Coordinates of C-alpha atoms and ligand atoms in Angstrom, one line a residue:
X219 CA 31.7 11.5 -1.3
X220 CA 34.1 9.4 0.9
X221 CA 35.7 12.7 2.7
X222 CA 34.5 11.7 6.1
X223 CA 34.4 8.1 7.8
X224 CA 31.3 6.3 7.8
X225 CA 29.1 4.9 10.7
X226 CA 29.2 1.5 9.8
X227 CA 30.5 -0.7 7.1
X228 CA 29.6 -4.3 6.5
X229 CA 31.5 -6.8 4.5
X230 CA 29.2 -9.5 3.1
X231 CA 27.9 -10.9 -0.3
X232 CA 25.5 -8.3 -1.4
X233 CA 22.3 -8.8 -3.8
X234 CA 21.9 -5.3 -4.8
X235 CA 19.1 -5.9 -7.1
X236 CA 20.3 -3.1 -9.7
X237 CA 19.3 -4.5 -12.9
X238 CA 21.3 -4.7 -16.1
X239 CA 24.6 -6.4 -14.7
X240 CA 25.1 -9.6 -12.9
X241 CA 22.0 -11.9 -11.8
X242 CA 20.5 -10.5 -8.5
X243 CA 22.9 -7.3 -9.1
X244 CA 25.2 -9.8 -7.4
X245 CA 28.7 -8.5 -5.8
X246 CA 30.6 -11.3 -3.8
X247 CA 32.7 -10.4 -1.4
X248 CA 31.3 -6.7 -1.1
X249 CA 30.7 -4.0 1.2
X250 CA 28.4 -1.4 2.2
X251 CA 29.2 1.5 4.1
X252 CA 26.4 4.0 5.7
X253 CA 26.5 7.3 6.9
X254 CA 23.7 9.3 8.4
X255 CA 21.5 6.4 7.6
X256 CA 22.1 6.5 4.0
X257 CA 24.2 4.0 1.9
X258 CA 27.5 5.6 1.0
X259 CA 29.2 3.1 -0.8
X260 CA 28.0 -0.1 -2.2
X261 CA 30.5 -2.4 -4.0
X262 CA 33.4 -4.6 -4.0
X263 CA 35.2 -4.5 -0.7
X264 CA 38.5 -4.3 -2.3
X265 CA 37.3 -0.9 -3.7
X266 CA 36.2 0.6 -1.1
X267 CA 37.5 4.1 -0.2
X268 CA 40.1 4.2 2.7
X269 CA 38.6 7.6 4.0
X270 CA 35.4 5.7 4.8
X271 CA 37.2 3.8 7.5
X272 CA 37.8 5.6 10.5
X273 CA 38.4 4.9 14.4
X274 CA 34.5 5.4 15.2
X275 CA 33.5 3.4 12.1
X276 CA 31.5 0.1 13.3
X277 CA 32.6 -2.9 11.5
X278 CA 30.1 -5.6 10.6
X279 CA 30.9 -9.0 8.7
X280 CA 28.5 -11.2 7.6
X281 CA 30.5 -14.0 7.5
X282 CA 29.6 -15.2 4.1
X283 CA 26.0 -14.4 4.4
X284 CA 24.1 -12.0 1.7
X285 CA 22.5 -8.8 2.1
X286 CA 19.6 -7.7 0.3
X287 CA 17.6 -4.4 0.4
X288 CA 15.0 -4.5 3.0
X289 CA 12.1 -6.2 2.0
X290 CA 8.5 -4.2 0.8
X291 CA 5.3 -5.4 1.2
X292 CA 3.4 -3.2 -1.1
X293 CA 0.1 -4.3 -1.3
X294 CA -1.6 -5.2 2.3
X295 CA -4.9 -4.7 3.9
X296 CA -3.6 -5.0 7.5
X297 CA -6.0 -2.9 9.3
X298 CA -9.0 -4.9 9.7
X299 CA -11.7 -6.2 12.5
X300 CA -12.8 -9.9 12.6
X301 CA -11.7 -12.2 10.3
X302 CA -13.5 -14.5 7.5
X303 CA -12.5 -18.3 8.8
X304 CA -15.9 -19.1 7.9
X305 CA -16.0 -18.1 4.3
X306 CA -13.1 -20.1 4.0
X307 CA -14.9 -23.0 5.1
X308 CA -17.6 -22.6 3.2
X309 CA -15.9 -22.0 0.1
X310 CA -14.0 -25.4 0.9
X311 CA -17.8 -26.9 0.8
X312 CA -18.2 -25.6 -2.5
X313 CA -19.2 -21.8 -2.3
X314 CA -17.4 -19.0 -4.1
X315 CA -15.8 -16.0 -3.5
X316 CA -18.0 -14.0 -5.4
X317 CA -21.5 -15.5 -4.4
X318 CA -20.4 -14.5 -0.9
X319 CA -20.0 -11.1 -1.9
X320 CA -23.1 -10.9 -3.7
X321 CA -25.0 -12.3 -0.5
X322 CA -23.7 -9.3 1.4
X323 CA -20.7 -11.5 3.0
X324 CA -17.3 -11.5 2.0
X325 CA -15.9 -7.5 2.1
X326 CA -19.0 -6.3 3.7
X327 CA -18.8 -8.9 6.7
X328 CA -15.3 -7.3 7.7
X329 CA -16.7 -3.7 6.9
X330 CA -19.5 -4.4 9.6
X331 CA -16.3 -5.8 11.7
X332 CA -14.3 -3.0 11.2
X333 CA -16.8 -0.3 11.5
X334 CA -17.4 -2.0 15.1
X335 CA -14.1 -2.0 16.2
X336 CA -12.5 0.9 17.8
X337 CA -9.2 2.7 17.0
X338 CA -7.0 1.1 19.6
X339 CA -8.6 -2.3 18.9
X340 CA -7.7 -1.9 15.3
X341 CA -4.3 -1.0 16.1
X342 CA -3.9 -3.5 18.5
X343 CA -4.9 -6.5 15.9
X344 CA -2.6 -5.1 13.0
X345 CA 0.2 -4.6 15.1
X346 CA 0.5 -8.6 15.6
X347 CA 0.6 -9.1 12.0
X348 CA 2.9 -6.5 11.0
X349 CA 5.3 -8.0 13.7
X350 CA 5.2 -10.9 11.8
X351 CA 6.1 -9.4 8.5
X352 CA 9.0 -7.5 10.2
X353 CA 10.4 -10.7 11.4
X354 CA 11.3 -11.3 7.8
X355 CA 13.3 -8.2 7.3
X356 CA 10.3 -6.3 5.9
X357 CA 10.8 -2.0 6.5
X358 CA 7.9 -0.6 4.2
X359 CA 4.6 -1.9 4.2
X360 CA 1.5 -0.2 2.0
X361 CA -1.9 -0.2 4.0
X362 CA -5.2 0.2 2.4
X363 CA -8.3 1.5 3.8
X364 CA -11.6 0.3 2.3
X365 CA -13.3 -1.6 5.2
X366 CA -14.8 1.7 6.5
X367 CA -16.4 2.7 3.3
X368 CA -17.9 5.6 5.5
X369 CA -15.8 8.9 5.9
X370 CA -15.6 8.4 9.6
X371 CA -14.4 4.8 9.0
X372 CA -12.2 5.1 6.2
X373 CA -10.2 7.6 8.0
X374 CA -9.9 5.7 11.2
X375 CA -8.5 2.9 9.3
X376 CA -5.7 5.5 7.4
X377 CA -4.9 6.8 10.9
X378 CA -4.3 3.4 12.4
X379 CA -2.3 2.8 9.4
X380 CA 0.1 5.8 10.2
X381 CA 0.1 5.0 13.7
X382 CA 1.7 1.7 12.9
X383 CA 4.4 3.5 11.3
X384 CA 5.3 5.3 14.3
X385 CA 4.7 2.1 16.8
X386 CA 7.2 -0.1 14.5
X387 CA 9.7 2.8 13.3
X388 CA 9.3 1.8 9.7
X389 CA 7.8 3.2 6.5
X390 CA 4.1 2.8 6.0
X391 CA 2.6 4.2 2.8
X392 CA -1.2 4.5 3.0
X393 CA -3.8 4.2 0.4
X394 CA -7.4 5.1 0.5
X395 CA -9.4 2.5 -0.9
X396 CA -13.0 3.8 -0.4
X397 CA -14.1 2.3 -3.8
X398 CA -13.7 -1.6 -2.6
X399 CA -17.0 -2.4 -2.2
X400 CA -20.7 -0.5 -2.2
X401 CA -21.6 0.0 1.7
X402 CA -24.9 -1.4 2.8
X403 CA -26.7 2.1 3.1
X404 CA -25.8 2.7 -0.7
X405 CA -27.1 -0.9 -1.8
X406 CA -28.2 -0.5 -5.1
X407 CA -26.8 3.0 -5.6
X408 CA -23.2 2.6 -6.6
X409 CA -23.3 5.8 -8.7
X410 CA -24.2 7.7 -5.3
X411 CA -21.9 6.5 -3.3
X412 CA -19.0 7.3 -5.8
X413 CA -20.6 10.7 -5.7
X414 CA -19.9 10.7 -1.7
X415 CA -16.0 9.2 -2.1
X416 CA -15.4 12.1 -4.5
X417 CA -17.1 15.1 -2.7
X418 CA -16.3 14.0 1.1
X419 CA -14.1 10.9 1.5
X420 CA -11.4 11.9 -0.9
X421 CA -10.9 15.6 0.0
X422 CA -10.9 14.3 3.9
X423 CA -8.2 12.0 3.0
X424 CA -5.6 14.3 1.9
X425 CA -2.6 14.5 4.4
X426 CA -3.6 11.0 5.5
X427 CA -3.4 9.0 2.2
X428 CA -0.1 8.7 0.1
X429 CA -2.3 7.3 -3.1
X430 CA -5.6 6.2 -4.0
X431 CA -7.0 2.5 -5.1
X432 CA -10.2 0.9 -6.4
X433 CA -11.7 -2.4 -7.0
X434 CA -12.9 -2.4 -10.5
X435 CA -14.9 -5.8 -11.0
X436 CA -18.5 -7.3 -11.8
X437 CA -18.9 -7.3 -8.0
X438 CA -17.8 -3.8 -7.0
X439 CA -17.3 -1.0 -9.3
X440 CA -17.1 -0.4 -13.2
X441 CA -14.6 1.6 -14.8
X442 CA -16.7 4.8 -15.5
X443 CA -16.9 4.9 -11.8
X444 CA -13.1 4.1 -10.9
X445 CA -12.6 6.8 -13.5
X446 CA -14.3 9.2 -11.7
X447 CA -12.7 8.3 -8.5
X448 CA -9.2 8.6 -10.1
X449 CA -10.1 12.0 -11.4
X450 CA -11.3 13.0 -8.1
X451 CA -7.3 11.6 -6.7
X452 CA -5.9 13.5 -9.7
X453 CA -7.5 16.5 -9.2
X454 CA -6.1 16.3 -5.3
X455 CA -2.5 15.3 -6.7
X456 CA -2.7 11.7 -5.2
X457 CA -1.5 9.1 -7.5
X458 CA -3.5 6.1 -8.1
X459 CA -3.5 2.1 -8.3
X460 CA -6.2 -0.6 -9.4
X461 CA -7.0 -4.0 -8.0
X462 CA -7.6 -4.9 -11.5
X463 CA -8.8 -8.2 -13.7
X464 CA -8.5 -10.4 -10.9
X465 CA -12.0 -12.1 -11.1
X466 CA -12.7 -11.4 -15.0
X467 CA -11.1 -9.6 -17.6
X468 CA -12.8 -6.0 -17.5
X469 CA -10.1 -4.3 -19.1
X470 CA -8.6 -2.9 -15.8
X471 CA -5.2 -3.6 -17.0
X472 CA -5.8 -1.1 -19.4
X473 CA -7.7 1.5 -17.3
X474 CA -4.5 1.7 -15.1
X475 CA -2.7 2.3 -17.8
X476 CA -4.3 4.9 -19.1
X477 CA -4.6 6.6 -15.9
X478 CA -0.8 6.6 -15.0
X479 CA -1.4 4.3 -12.1
X480 CA 1.7 3.6 -10.3
X481 CA 0.4 -0.6 -10.2
X482 CA -2.3 -2.6 -11.6
X483 CA -2.8 -5.4 -8.7
X484 CA -3.8 -8.9 -9.3
X485 CA -4.2 -9.2 -13.1
X486 CA -5.4 -13.1 -13.2
X487 CA -7.6 -12.3 -16.2
X488 CA -5.8 -9.4 -18.1
X489 CA -5.3 -9.4 -21.5
X490 CA -2.1 -9.0 -23.6
X491 CA -3.3 -5.9 -24.6
X492 CA -3.8 -4.7 -21.0
X493 CA -0.4 -5.5 -20.4
X494 CA 1.2 -3.8 -23.7
X495 CA -0.5 -0.7 -22.3
X496 CA 1.0 -1.1 -18.7
X497 CA 4.5 -1.1 -20.5
X498 CA 3.8 1.8 -22.3
X499 CA 2.8 3.7 -19.3
X500 CA 5.4 2.1 -17.1
X501 CA 2.7 0.4 -14.5
X502 CA 3.9 -2.1 -12.2
X503 CA 1.8 -5.4 -12.1
X504 CA 1.7 -6.2 -8.3
X505 CA 1.2 -9.9 -8.3
X506 CA -0.6 -11.7 -5.4
X507 CA -0.1 -15.7 -5.2
X508 CA -2.0 -15.5 -1.7
X509 CA -5.4 -14.4 -3.2
X510 CA -5.0 -16.7 -6.1
X511 CA -4.3 -19.8 -3.8
X512 CA -7.3 -18.6 -1.5
X513 CA -10.0 -17.7 -3.9
X514 CA -9.0 -21.2 -6.0
X515 CA -8.4 -19.1 -9.0
X516 CA -7.4 -21.1 -12.3
X517 CA -6.1 -18.7 -14.3
X518 CA -2.6 -17.5 -13.5
X519 CA -1.6 -13.7 -14.1
X520 CA 0.2 -12.9 -17.5
X521 CA 3.4 -13.4 -16.1
X522 CA 5.1 -14.5 -19.5
X523 CA 3.4 -11.2 -21.2
X524 CA 4.8 -9.1 -18.8
X525 CA 8.4 -10.4 -19.1
X526 CA 8.0 -10.0 -22.7
X527 CA 6.9 -6.5 -22.6
X528 CA 9.1 -5.4 -19.8
X529 CA 6.3 -4.7 -17.3
X530 CA 8.0 -4.8 -14.1
X531 CA 6.5 -7.6 -11.4
X532 CA 6.0 -6.8 -7.7
X533 CA 4.8 -9.6 -5.2
X534 CA 3.0 -8.6 -2.1
X535 CA 0.9 -10.6 0.5
X536 CA -2.4 -8.9 0.1
X537 CA -2.7 -9.5 3.8
X538 CA -6.5 -9.2 4.5
X539 CA -9.1 -11.4 6.0
X540 CA -10.9 -12.5 3.0
X541 CA -9.1 -13.6 0.2
X542 CA -5.1 -13.6 1.4
X543 CA -4.9 -14.3 5.4
X544 CA -1.2 -14.3 4.9
X545 CA 1.4 -12.4 6.8
X546 CA 4.3 -13.8 5.5
X547 CA 6.1 -11.9 2.4
X548 CA 8.7 -14.6 2.3
X549 CA 5.9 -17.4 1.6
X550 CA 4.1 -15.4 -1.2
X551 CA 7.9 -15.1 -3.2
X552 CA 7.8 -18.9 -2.7
X553 CA 4.0 -19.0 -4.1
X554 CA 4.8 -16.5 -7.0
X555 CA 7.5 -19.3 -7.9
X556 CA 5.7 -22.4 -7.4
X557 CA 2.2 -21.1 -8.7
X558 CA 3.4 -18.2 -11.0
X559 CA 6.6 -19.5 -12.4
X560 CA 8.4 -16.5 -11.7
X561 CA 11.9 -17.1 -11.2
X562 CA 13.6 -16.6 -7.6
X563 CA 15.5 -13.6 -8.9
X564 CA 11.8 -12.0 -10.1
X565 CA 10.3 -12.9 -7.0
X566 CA 13.2 -11.0 -4.7
X567 CA 13.0 -8.3 -7.0
X568 CA 9.3 -8.2 -6.8
X569 CA 9.8 -7.4 -2.8
X570 CA 12.3 -5.1 -3.5
X571 CA 13.4 -2.8 -6.6
X572 CA 9.6 -3.3 -8.3
X573 CA 7.6 -3.5 -4.7
X574 CA 9.3 0.4 -4.4
X575 CA 8.1 1.3 -8.0
X576 CA 4.7 0.2 -6.7
X577 CA 4.7 2.7 -4.2
X578 CA 6.7 5.7 -5.9
X579 CA 9.5 4.9 -4.0
X580 CA 12.2 3.8 -6.2
X581 CA 14.6 6.5 -5.7
X582 CA 14.6 6.1 -2.0
X583 CA 14.7 2.6 -1.3
X584 CA 14.3 -1.2 -3.0
X585 CA 17.8 -1.5 -4.6
X586 CA 21.2 -1.0 -2.7
X587 CA 23.0 1.8 -4.3
X588 CA 24.6 4.8 -3.2
X589 CA 22.3 7.7 -2.3
X590 CA 19.7 5.3 -1.4
X591 CA 18.3 5.0 2.4
X592 CA 20.1 2.4 4.3
X593 CA 17.6 0.0 4.6
X594 CA 18.9 -3.5 4.0
X595 CA 18.7 -7.2 5.4
X596 CA 21.4 -9.6 6.1
X597 CA 20.6 -13.3 5.6
X598 CA 22.7 -16.2 6.7
X599 CA 22.2 -17.9 3.2
X600 CA 24.5 -19.7 0.6
X601 CA 22.8 -17.5 -2.2
X602 CA 19.7 -15.1 -2.5
X603 CA 17.7 -17.7 -4.3
X604 CA 17.2 -19.4 -1.2
X605 CA 14.7 -16.5 0.1
X606 CA 12.3 -17.8 -2.6
X607 CA 12.8 -21.3 -2.0
X608 CA 12.0 -21.8 1.7
X609 CA 8.4 -21.7 2.5
X610 CA 8.5 -19.0 4.9
X611 CA 10.1 -19.7 7.9
X612 CA 13.7 -18.1 7.5
X613 CA 14.4 -14.7 9.1
X614 CA 17.4 -12.0 8.6
X615 CA 19.9 -12.1 11.3
X616 CA 19.9 -8.2 11.2
X617 CA 17.6 -5.6 9.4
X618 CA 18.6 -1.8 9.1
Ligands
NIG34 O1 -7.0 -7.9 -2.8 N1 -9.9 -7.5 -4.6 C1 -10.6 -7.4 -3.7 N2 -9.9 -6.8 -2.4 C2 -9.0 -7.4 -1.6 C3 -10.0 -8.6 -0.7 C4 -10.9 -8.1 0.1 C5 -11.4 -9.2 1.1 O2 -11.9 -10.0 0.4 O3 -11.4 -8.8 2.0 C6 -8.0 -8.2 -2.4 O4 -8.3 -9.6 -2.8
FE35 FE1 -6.0 -6.1 -2.2

């Protein structure tokens, strides 16, 4: 290490987000050295090994600004057809998210629009939303299927998600969410639909999906049905995640933990026992304040219990047309503070280090540490707490 000059060196204050030391893992008056798109040195500028500075090394100065890890949106449904502004309006007249779903609206209305859309149309609309996310310093985005609910349409969604990565030159992690709702052709036959997922959709998603997700809820799938999907995922070598305890306590947090899930997401109604199980399993809590606000939830997720038991908390947009029509991860951080009482430091850890863990990417990205990918954002702010303080609307001056 340090034997050849770096490609570039940045001088700035660093919010490394490495836990255990100063808040934000802060290094004031720090330096980052980058070799072949990897972080070679991260630390005080005064200790930068001289061998890293050569004649060809590009030098940048953030002029007293801060560098954070590039942001990670670890839970989105970015690819979908149509929108649900009418359902939003109906909710404001007194309808509920669940009753729209029970009438065959909700997720199923997006399924109809997504099935009808061509791959090119889905790509075009998702690219618009992605552009908004990326402008805020996001470099990694998780994208779920789950509005196709048939072999052809689920694979179509995953292909579009993969194409987004190539178009934008970012990292996309795809998640198969065929167990999102029971499609109309299987109405009243949820178990048959689960058979179809296990026998046909999941095997065909190998190579296109990085993980498997499911929606455990009274309006979606039972825990027994989720377990069947997860067993099939495991047999195919795919990690799992779960939409858990969003609208009611169904024991989803404990189910996710028992399944060794990377994350359990939403968690408004998760019990303390569920949180404890997640702590033991190392399952990350992905908190989604956009969905909490939009469906008019009354009970925030158990942030204090996660803190007390040492469960890592990620924060994501949940960008989707029904419960969270939001394309700003900075806004999600702000809402996580105001609505869930997370600290600005927890919110930033939630969109960097913990988001990386929720995607199984902790060894690659999410913190500023030698050996990690050189994925970072340079901000003209006086302190990293400002990222969660502003209600969106700020942008990094440089993103790598
Ligand atoms: O994460 N909870 C279920 N799935 C999505 C919402 C999907 C929708 O309403 O279209 C969520 O909130
Ligand atoms: Fe979701």
